[in-house]
Coordinates of C-alpha atoms in Angstrom, one line a residue:
Chain A
M25 CA 0.1 -0.1 0.0
D26 CA 1.3 3.7 -0.5
L27 CA -0.3 6.8 1.2
N28 CA 0.2 10.3 -0.5
I29 CA 1.0 12.6 2.8
A30 CA 2.4 16.5 1.8
G31 CA 2.7 15.5 -1.7
I32 CA 5.3 12.8 -0.4
R33 CA 4.7 9.2 -1.6
L34 CA 5.4 6.7 1.4
D35 CA 4.7 2.9 1.9
V36 CA 3.0 1.7 4.3
T37 CA 1.3 -1.2 6.1
E38 CA -1.9 -2.5 5.8
D39 CA -2.9 -0.7 9.2
G40 CA -0.9 2.7 7.7
Y41 CA 2.9 2.2 9.3
L42 CA 5.2 3.7 7.8
T43 CA 7.1 0.6 6.9
D44 CA 10.3 3.1 6.2
V45 CA 11.4 5.1 9.4
S46 CA 13.3 7.7 7.6
Q47 CA 11.2 9.1 5.4
W48 CA 9.1 10.4 8.4
T49 CA 8.9 14.1 8.7
K50 CA 7.0 15.8 11.7
E51 CA 4.5 17.2 8.9
I52 CA 3.8 13.4 7.8
G53 CA 3.2 12.8 11.8
L54 CA 1.3 15.9 12.3
E55 CA -0.8 13.8 9.1
I56 CA -1.1 10.9 9.9
A57 CA -2.1 12.3 13.5
K58 CA -5.0 14.3 12.3
N59 CA -6.2 10.6 10.4
E60 CA -6.0 9.5 14.1
G61 CA -8.3 12.2 15.5
V62 CA -5.3 13.5 17.6
E63 CA -4.3 16.9 18.3
M64 CA -0.8 17.4 18.5
T65 CA 0.9 19.8 21.0
D66 CA 4.4 20.0 22.3
R67 CA 4.0 17.0 25.3
H68 CA 2.6 14.8 22.1
W69 CA 6.1 15.8 20.3
E70 CA 8.2 14.8 23.2
V71 CA 6.4 11.3 23.8
V72 CA 6.7 11.0 20.0
S73 CA 10.6 11.9 20.2
W74 CA 11.2 9.3 22.7
L75 CA 9.2 6.3 21.3
Q76 CA 11.5 7.2 18.4
E77 CA 14.6 6.8 20.0
Q78 CA 13.6 3.8 21.7
V79 CA 12.9 2.4 19.0
K80 CA 16.5 2.9 17.6
N81 CA 17.9 1.6 20.9
D82 CA 15.9 -1.8 20.2
V83 CA 13.7 -1.1 22.9
A84 CA 10.5 -3.6 22.9
L85 CA 7.5 -0.7 23.1
S86 CA 4.9 -2.2 25.9
V87 CA 2.3 -0.4 28.0
R88 CA 4.9 -1.4 30.7
G89 CA 7.5 -0.3 29.6
I90 CA 5.7 2.8 29.5
K91 CA 5.1 2.5 33.3
K92 CA 8.4 2.0 34.4
S93 CA 10.1 4.8 31.9
G94 CA 9.4 8.1 34.2
V95 CA 8.5 9.4 31.1
L96 CA 5.5 9.4 31.0
N97 CA 2.5 7.3 32.9
I98 CA 0.2 5.7 31.3
K99 CA -3.3 7.6 32.6
E100 CA -1.7 10.5 30.2
F101 CA -0.6 8.5 27.7
Y102 CA -4.3 7.5 27.3
A103 CA -5.4 11.2 27.6
L104 CA -2.6 11.5 24.8
F105 CA -3.6 9.2 22.8
P106 CA -7.1 7.6 23.5
K107 CA -8.0 4.3 22.4
G108 CA -5.0 2.5 22.1
P109 CA -2.3 4.7 22.9
L110 CA 0.5 2.6 21.5
K111 CA -0.7 1.4 18.6
V112 CA -1.5 5.4 17.4
S113 CA 1.4 6.9 18.9
T114 CA 3.7 5.0 17.4
K115 CA 1.6 5.4 13.7
I116 CA 2.5 8.6 14.0
A117 CA 6.1 8.8 15.8
G118 CA 6.7 6.3 12.0
V119 CA 7.8 3.4 14.2
P120 CA 6.7 -0.6 13.4
K121 CA 3.4 -1.2 15.4
P122 CA 4.7 -2.6 18.7
K123 CA 4.8 -6.6 18.3
S124 CA 3.5 -7.3 21.7
C125 CA 2.5 -10.5 20.0
I126 CA 4.2 -13.9 20.7
Chain S
M17 CA 35.5 -33.3 38.8
K18 CA 33.7 -30.0 37.2
N19 CA 30.4 -29.6 38.0
L20 CA 26.9 -28.6 35.5
V21 CA 23.5 -27.6 37.4
I22 CA 20.7 -26.8 36.7
L23 CA 18.1 -25.0 38.2
G24 CA 14.7 -26.2 37.9
A25 CA 13.0 -29.7 37.4
G26 CA 9.8 -28.4 35.3
T27 CA 9.9 -29.6 31.8
S28 CA 12.7 -27.7 30.4
G29 CA 15.4 -29.1 33.8
T30 CA 13.9 -31.8 33.5
M31 CA 14.8 -32.7 29.7
M32 CA 18.5 -31.6 30.4
A33 CA 18.9 -33.8 32.9
N34 CA 17.9 -36.6 30.7
H35 CA 20.0 -35.3 27.8
L36 CA 22.5 -34.8 29.4
V37 CA 23.0 -37.5 31.4
S38 CA 24.4 -40.2 28.9
K39 CA 26.2 -37.3 27.2
L40 CA 28.7 -36.0 29.6
P41 CA 31.5 -38.2 30.7
K42 CA 30.4 -39.6 34.2
K43 CA 34.2 -39.5 35.6
T44 CA 34.6 -35.7 34.8
W45 CA 31.0 -34.2 35.4
K46 CA 29.0 -34.6 37.9
I47 CA 24.9 -32.9 36.7
T48 CA 23.0 -31.8 39.3
I49 CA 19.2 -30.2 39.2
V50 CA 17.9 -28.4 42.6
D51 CA 13.9 -27.8 42.7
Q52 CA 12.6 -27.4 45.8
Y53 CA 9.2 -28.8 44.8
K54 CA 7.9 -32.6 44.7
T55 CA 5.5 -32.2 42.4
H56 CA 5.3 -32.4 38.5
Y57 CA 3.2 -30.8 36.9
Y58 CA 1.6 -31.3 33.5
Q59 CA 0.5 -27.8 33.1
P60 CA -1.1 -28.5 29.7
G61 CA -3.6 -29.8 31.7
F62 CA -4.6 -27.2 33.7
L63 CA -6.8 -26.0 30.3
F64 CA -8.8 -28.9 30.8
L65 CA -8.9 -29.2 35.3
P66 CA -11.5 -26.7 35.4
F67 CA -13.9 -28.6 33.5
D68 CA -13.8 -31.9 34.7
T69 CA -12.2 -33.7 32.0
Y70 CA -9.0 -34.3 33.7
T71 CA -9.0 -35.3 37.2
E72 CA -6.1 -34.1 39.2
D73 CA -4.6 -37.4 39.1
Q74 CA -4.2 -37.2 35.8
V75 CA -2.0 -34.0 35.6
K76 CA 0.6 -34.4 38.8
K77 CA 3.4 -37.2 39.0
V78 CA 6.3 -37.3 41.4
G79 CA 8.8 -35.4 39.6
K80 CA 11.5 -37.8 40.7
K81 CA 10.6 -40.0 39.4
F82 CA 11.3 -38.1 35.6
I83 CA 15.3 -37.2 37.2
P84 CA 17.6 -39.9 35.8
K85 CA 20.4 -42.0 37.8
G86 CA 23.4 -40.4 38.0
V87 CA 21.4 -37.1 38.5
N88 CA 22.2 -35.8 41.6
Y89 CA 18.8 -33.7 43.0
I90 CA 18.7 -31.5 45.3
Q91 CA 15.1 -30.5 46.9
K92 CA 16.1 -27.3 48.4
K93 CA 14.6 -23.5 47.7
I94 CA 17.3 -21.5 45.6
D95 CA 18.5 -18.0 47.2
K96 CA 19.9 -16.9 44.3
I97 CA 22.6 -16.8 41.7
L98 CA 26.4 -16.0 41.9
P99 CA 27.3 -15.3 38.7
E100 CA 30.7 -13.9 40.0
E101 CA 31.7 -16.7 41.7
N102 CA 30.8 -19.3 39.8
K103 CA 28.4 -20.6 42.4
V104 CA 24.4 -20.6 43.6
A105 CA 22.8 -20.5 47.2
L106 CA 20.5 -22.1 47.9
E107 CA 18.2 -22.2 51.1
D108 CA 21.1 -23.6 53.7
E109 CA 24.6 -24.7 51.4
T110 CA 26.5 -23.0 48.2
I111 CA 27.4 -24.9 45.4
D112 CA 29.5 -24.5 42.9
Y113 CA 29.1 -25.1 39.1
D114 CA 31.3 -24.6 36.5
L115 CA 28.2 -24.3 33.7
L116 CA 25.0 -23.0 34.6
I117 CA 21.0 -24.0 33.1
I118 CA 18.5 -21.1 34.4
A119 CA 15.3 -23.6 34.0
T120 CA 13.2 -21.5 36.6
G121 CA 10.4 -20.9 34.5
S122 CA 7.4 -18.1 34.8
K123 CA 5.1 -18.0 36.9
I124 CA 1.4 -15.9 37.6
A125 CA 1.9 -12.7 38.9
P126 CA -1.0 -11.7 39.8
E127 CA 0.0 -8.8 43.1
E128 CA 0.9 -6.8 39.2
T129 CA -2.5 -5.6 38.8
E130 CA -4.8 -3.8 41.4
G131 CA -7.4 -5.2 43.1
L132 CA -6.7 -9.0 41.4
L133 CA -5.7 -10.0 45.0
G134 CA -9.0 -8.1 46.7
P135 CA -11.6 -9.9 48.4
L136 CA -13.0 -11.1 45.2
W137 CA -10.0 -13.2 44.3
K138 CA -10.7 -17.3 44.2
K139 CA -14.8 -16.8 44.8
D140 CA -15.6 -14.9 41.7
I141 CA -12.7 -14.2 40.0
F142 CA -9.3 -17.2 39.1
D143 CA -6.7 -17.7 37.6
F144 CA -5.9 -21.9 35.6
Y145 CA -2.1 -20.8 35.6
T146 CA -1.8 -23.1 38.9
F147 CA -2.8 -26.1 39.9
E148 CA -4.6 -25.0 43.0
G149 CA -6.2 -21.8 40.8
A150 CA -7.7 -24.2 38.4
L151 CA -9.2 -26.5 40.5
A152 CA -10.7 -24.2 42.8
L153 CA -13.0 -22.4 39.3
R154 CA -13.5 -26.2 38.4
N155 CA -15.1 -26.2 41.8
K156 CA -16.7 -22.7 41.0
L157 CA -18.3 -23.6 37.8
R158 CA -19.5 -26.9 38.8
E159 CA -21.8 -25.3 40.7
W160 CA -22.0 -21.6 38.6
E161 CA -25.8 -21.1 37.8
G162 CA -24.7 -18.3 34.7
G163 CA -23.8 -14.4 33.9
K164 CA -21.0 -12.8 32.9
L165 CA -18.1 -15.1 32.5
V166 CA -14.8 -12.7 31.3
V167 CA -12.2 -14.4 30.0
H168 CA -9.1 -11.9 29.8
L169 CA -5.8 -11.9 29.3
T170 CA -3.4 -9.2 31.5
E171 CA -0.6 -8.6 29.3
M172 CA 2.0 -10.2 27.1
P173 CA 4.0 -12.4 27.5
I174 CA 1.7 -15.4 28.9
K175 CA 2.7 -18.8 29.3
C176 CA 1.0 -20.9 26.3
P177 CA -0.2 -17.9 24.7
V178 CA -3.3 -19.5 23.5
A179 CA -4.7 -21.1 26.7
P180 CA -7.1 -18.2 27.5
L181 CA -9.0 -18.6 23.9
E182 CA -8.5 -22.5 24.2
F183 CA -10.6 -21.9 27.7
A184 CA -13.3 -19.2 25.9
F185 CA -13.6 -22.1 23.6
L186 CA -14.1 -24.9 26.1
A187 CA -16.6 -22.8 27.9
D188 CA -18.4 -22.7 24.5
S189 CA -18.5 -26.6 25.1
Y190 CA -19.3 -26.8 28.8
F191 CA -22.0 -25.0 29.1
T192 CA -23.5 -26.2 25.7
K193 CA -22.6 -30.0 27.2
K194 CA -24.7 -28.9 30.4
G195 CA -27.7 -27.1 28.8
M196 CA -27.2 -23.8 30.2
R197 CA -25.5 -21.9 27.6
D198 CA -27.6 -19.3 27.0
K199 CA -28.2 -18.4 30.4
V200 CA -23.9 -17.4 30.4
E201 CA -22.7 -14.4 28.0
I202 CA -18.9 -14.9 26.9
T203 CA -16.5 -12.0 26.5
Y204 CA -12.9 -12.5 26.1
V205 CA -10.6 -9.3 26.5
T206 CA -6.8 -9.2 25.1
P207 CA -5.1 -6.2 25.0
L208 CA -4.0 -7.3 21.8
S209 CA -5.4 -5.5 18.4
G210 CA -7.1 -9.7 17.6
A211 CA -7.8 -12.8 19.4
F212 CA -4.7 -14.7 18.2
T213 CA -1.3 -13.7 19.2
K214 CA -0.3 -14.1 15.2
P215 CA -2.3 -12.3 13.3
T216 CA -2.4 -14.0 10.4
C217 CA -3.8 -16.7 12.5
S218 CA -6.5 -14.0 13.9
K219 CA -7.4 -13.3 9.9
S220 CA -8.1 -16.8 9.2
L221 CA -9.6 -18.1 12.5
S222 CA -11.6 -15.6 13.9
Y223 CA -14.9 -16.8 12.0
L224 CA -14.1 -19.3 15.7
L225 CA -15.7 -16.5 18.0
S226 CA -18.5 -15.5 16.3
E227 CA -19.4 -18.6 15.5
K228 CA -19.3 -19.3 19.1
G229 CA -21.1 -16.6 20.2
I230 CA -18.0 -15.3 21.6
H231 CA -18.0 -11.0 22.1
M232 CA -14.1 -9.7 21.5
E233 CA -13.3 -6.8 23.6
S234 CA -9.6 -5.8 21.9
D235 CA -6.6 -3.5 22.7
F236 CA -7.5 -3.3 26.6
A237 CA -4.9 -2.3 28.4
I238 CA -6.2 -3.0 32.5
E239 CA -5.5 -0.8 35.0
R240 CA -7.2 -2.4 37.9
V241 CA -10.4 -4.7 38.7
D242 CA -12.8 -2.8 41.3
N243 CA -13.9 -5.0 42.9
E244 CA -17.6 -3.3 44.5
T245 CA -18.6 -3.2 40.8
K246 CA -17.7 -6.4 39.6
E247 CA -15.3 -4.9 36.2
I248 CA -12.1 -4.4 35.2
V249 CA -10.7 -1.1 34.3
D250 CA -8.3 -0.3 31.6
Y251 CA -6.1 2.7 31.4
G252 CA -8.7 4.6 29.2
E253 CA -11.4 3.7 31.7
S254 CA -13.9 2.1 30.0
K255 CA -15.2 -0.6 32.1
I256 CA -15.9 -3.9 31.6
P257 CA -18.9 -5.7 34.2
F258 CA -18.0 -9.7 35.7
D259 CA -20.2 -12.6 37.2
L260 CA -16.9 -14.4 36.7
L261 CA -13.9 -13.7 36.0
V262 CA -11.1 -16.1 34.6
T263 CA -8.2 -13.9 33.8
V264 CA -4.6 -14.5 32.6
P265 CA -2.5 -12.1 35.4
T266 CA 0.5 -10.7 34.0
N267 CA 3.1 -13.7 34.2
M268 CA 7.4 -13.0 35.5
G269 CA 10.5 -15.1 35.6
D270 CA 11.3 -16.7 38.7
D271 CA 11.7 -14.5 42.1
L272 CA 15.3 -15.5 42.6
I273 CA 16.2 -14.2 38.6
E274 CA 15.8 -10.2 40.4
R275 CA 17.4 -11.0 44.0
S276 CA 21.0 -12.3 41.2
G277 CA 20.1 -9.3 39.3
L278 CA 20.0 -11.0 36.3
G279 CA 17.0 -10.3 34.9
D280 CA 14.6 -7.9 33.0
D281 CA 11.9 -6.0 33.7
L282 CA 9.4 -9.3 34.3
N283 CA 12.3 -10.9 35.6
F284 CA 13.1 -13.0 32.3
V285 CA 16.8 -13.9 31.8
P286 CA 18.3 -12.1 28.5
T287 CA 19.4 -15.0 26.4
H288 CA 21.0 -15.3 23.0
K289 CA 17.4 -16.1 20.1
H290 CA 19.4 -18.6 18.5
T291 CA 22.2 -20.2 20.7
L292 CA 20.2 -20.0 23.9
Q293 CA 23.2 -19.4 25.5
S294 CA 22.9 -15.7 28.5
I295 CA 24.3 -12.8 27.4
A296 CA 25.7 -11.6 30.2
H297 CA 27.5 -14.7 30.7
E298 CA 29.6 -17.2 28.8
N299 CA 28.5 -20.2 30.8
I300 CA 25.3 -20.2 31.7
F301 CA 23.0 -20.7 29.9
V302 CA 18.9 -20.8 29.9
I303 CA 16.0 -23.0 28.6
G304 CA 12.2 -22.7 28.0
D305 CA 9.9 -20.3 29.8
A306 CA 13.1 -18.6 31.4
T307 CA 14.2 -16.8 29.0
N308 CA 13.2 -13.4 26.8
V309 CA 13.6 -14.7 23.6
P310 CA 10.9 -14.0 21.7
A311 CA 9.4 -17.2 20.9
S312 CA 6.0 -18.7 22.6
K313 CA 6.3 -20.1 26.4
A314 CA 5.1 -23.2 25.4
G315 CA 6.4 -26.8 26.3
S316 CA 6.9 -28.0 22.4
V317 CA 9.6 -24.9 21.9
A318 CA 11.3 -26.1 25.0
H319 CA 11.5 -29.7 23.8
F320 CA 13.3 -28.0 20.8
Q321 CA 14.9 -25.6 22.2
A322 CA 16.7 -28.9 24.7
E323 CA 18.2 -31.0 21.4
T324 CA 19.9 -27.6 20.5
L325 CA 21.0 -26.7 23.6
T326 CA 22.6 -29.9 24.6
D327 CA 24.3 -29.9 21.3
N328 CA 25.6 -26.3 22.6
I329 CA 26.6 -27.5 25.7
L330 CA 28.5 -29.8 24.1
L331 CA 29.9 -27.7 21.8
Y332 CA 30.9 -24.9 24.6
L333 CA 32.9 -27.7 27.2
K334 CA 34.8 -28.4 23.7
G335 CA 35.6 -25.0 23.0
Y336 CA 33.9 -24.7 19.8
T337 CA 32.2 -21.6 18.6
L338 CA 27.8 -22.3 19.3
K339 CA 25.6 -23.2 17.0
E340 CA 22.6 -20.4 16.5
E341 CA 20.6 -23.1 15.2
F342 CA 16.9 -22.9 17.2
D343 CA 14.2 -20.6 15.4
G344 CA 11.6 -20.2 17.3
H345 CA 10.0 -23.0 16.2
A346 CA 6.8 -24.1 18.2
N347 CA 4.2 -26.0 17.2
C348 CA 1.0 -26.1 19.4
F349 CA -2.7 -27.8 19.6
I350 CA -5.0 -25.6 20.0
E351 CA -8.0 -26.7 21.3
T352 CA -11.8 -25.0 20.1
G353 CA -14.1 -27.1 22.0
H354 CA -16.6 -30.1 20.9
N355 CA -14.0 -33.4 20.5
K356 CA -12.1 -31.1 17.7
A357 CA -8.7 -28.8 17.7
L358 CA -6.8 -26.9 15.8
L359 CA -2.5 -27.0 15.0
I360 CA 0.0 -24.4 14.1
D361 CA 3.5 -24.7 13.0
F362 CA 5.5 -21.2 13.2
N363 CA 9.0 -20.2 14.3
Y364 CA 10.3 -16.3 14.8
N365 CA 10.1 -15.5 11.5
T366 CA 7.2 -17.5 10.0
E367 CA 3.5 -17.6 10.5
P368 CA 1.1 -20.2 11.3
V369 CA 0.8 -21.6 7.6
H370 CA -2.0 -23.8 6.4
G371 CA -1.1 -27.6 5.4
T372 CA 0.0 -30.8 6.9
F373 CA 1.5 -31.9 9.5
P374 CA 4.0 -34.0 9.6
F375 CA 4.0 -35.6 6.5
A376 CA 3.8 -33.0 3.6
K377 CA 0.3 -33.9 2.1
I378 CA -0.5 -37.1 4.0
G379 CA -1.0 -35.4 7.8
P380 CA -2.6 -37.1 8.9
L381 CA -3.0 -33.4 11.4
K382 CA -3.9 -30.8 9.3
L383 CA -2.2 -27.3 10.1
L384 CA -4.8 -23.9 10.9
K385 CA -7.6 -25.9 10.5
E386 CA -10.4 -27.9 13.3
S387 CA -10.4 -31.3 12.5
I388 CA -10.9 -33.6 15.3
F389 CA -8.2 -35.9 14.5
N390 CA -6.2 -32.9 16.2
H391 CA -8.0 -32.9 19.1
W392 CA -7.1 -36.6 19.8
G393 CA -3.8 -35.4 19.1
K394 CA -4.2 -33.3 22.2
L395 CA -4.8 -35.9 24.1
A396 CA -2.5 -37.9 23.3
F397 CA 0.0 -35.3 24.5
R398 CA -0.6 -35.8 28.0
W399 CA 1.3 -39.3 26.7
I400 CA 3.9 -38.5 24.8
Y401 CA 4.6 -35.6 27.3
W402 CA 5.6 -38.0 30.3
N403 CA 6.5 -41.0 28.2
M404 CA 8.6 -39.0 25.7
L405 CA 9.3 -35.6 26.1
L406 CA 10.6 -35.6 29.1
K407 CA 12.8 -38.3 29.0
G408 CA 14.5 -36.6 25.9
I409 CA 13.1 -38.5 23.5
A410 CA 12.8 -36.5 20.4
I411 CA 8.7 -37.0 18.7
P412 CA 9.3 -39.0 15.6
F413 CA 9.4 -36.8 12.3
V414 CA 9.3 -34.1 13.7
S415 CA 12.3 -31.8 14.0
R416 CA 13.6 -28.6 16.1
N417 CA 13.6 -27.2 13.0
M418 CA 10.2 -25.1 11.9
S419 CA 10.0 -28.0 8.1
F420 CA 8.6 -25.6 5.5
K421 CA 7.3 -29.4 3.6
G422 CA 4.2 -30.2 2.9
K423 CA 2.9 -26.4 3.4
V424 CA 1.0 -23.7 2.2
F425 CA 2.1 -20.6 2.1
D426 CA -1.2 -18.9 1.3
I427 CA -2.3 -15.5 4.0
K428 CA -1.2 -12.8 3.6
K429 CA 1.9 -10.8 5.9
N430 CA 1.0 -7.4 7.6

């Protein structure tokens, strides 16, 4: 599948995750957020950068990991990205959908 | 004399003792296995215990029976591993090792979820991952008159990832047989996006849920159990009411891993996913549920790992490079109720596929399709477990690495 965002053609997975993280820009993140019904604030972007940093360092993302991160608590995470925050926030961050599926 | 020490005499530890006793020279190696518990449980049987399909006696035996002669069996509590000194502190003595195998498994940690151990625990809230839990649930189900049954899974990873779904399927079957299915509303609640942990399974098997009239709530990350209102509540404040909650609590590695400073957040030991050597110490190897490798925590996986691990320990002792061989191979029966079952076969990289097993085109078992034959396979497995698997006898025609023969790759990847 591909997606046209801000005039750029992007490869995405069936459920809309970028397949190439290096294609990500803030504009793209903003567009995805709009589609997800999330209005981005500075706090949202902080969380997005933190998620990208985790993925870069090969840290597997999970709700439990968020709990222990010290970066934000889960209540806040849900407030920022309602309805499946991990799924939504990773999509906006342009990182792969977390695989907690073993 | 050198010492090889195995911690844990469950499925993995017992298999390793049986594999190694015939392969290590008795004159130079002493094998010791440590486990505080006397009873060896057939854990897959815990799924059947609540439904009165198995009796208590069918799922437990004296562990000693399965430890081979020539292996020193110590029944004591393990305090901690001292990796820098190559020692293990037991409750009242300290033993040395030259090579250590950690096979201490995983266990439920209901205390991780607020309210789970509240006033309703073992009254209206049950687990079936412990012998005691499964038995208490059996007694409850015998007299339960119906209502909202919620089958719930807290977070991944869990031991035997399909077990909660199987529980929901078997519950449908059980209440139908009792003539009270119309009095029971079954809801399956998962933190994942689909019912199955593998996306291809969710795609090709989701019909099973609607066929059986099981409701599903996905993406539900539980925050707490409200014992007053009898609801489970997630972080987004969505609530699911229950009359009877059957939950799989958070699974964690043994506390001794934490005491030893060897685990991750969930007390699982960081382990090389292809060699099964621990990341931190070259003379410590890890097998089964105790590892953090991204394979299913299941007996079949431990069985395949045991074969690779045995070879790698022999290579390590000779000073050779280890085989990066283990591929995450799992082979699981999934009970779907009404005397049918599915069989799935997968590894780290390959999602479950269609086809036949173990023989290409012949089967007799069918992959990813419900059949009565698969159900017999699951029941026969109990015999295989006690008589072959624990003793380290290879299961005929089933290889440690996933075979691609007779399999059809017709399911689109996500």
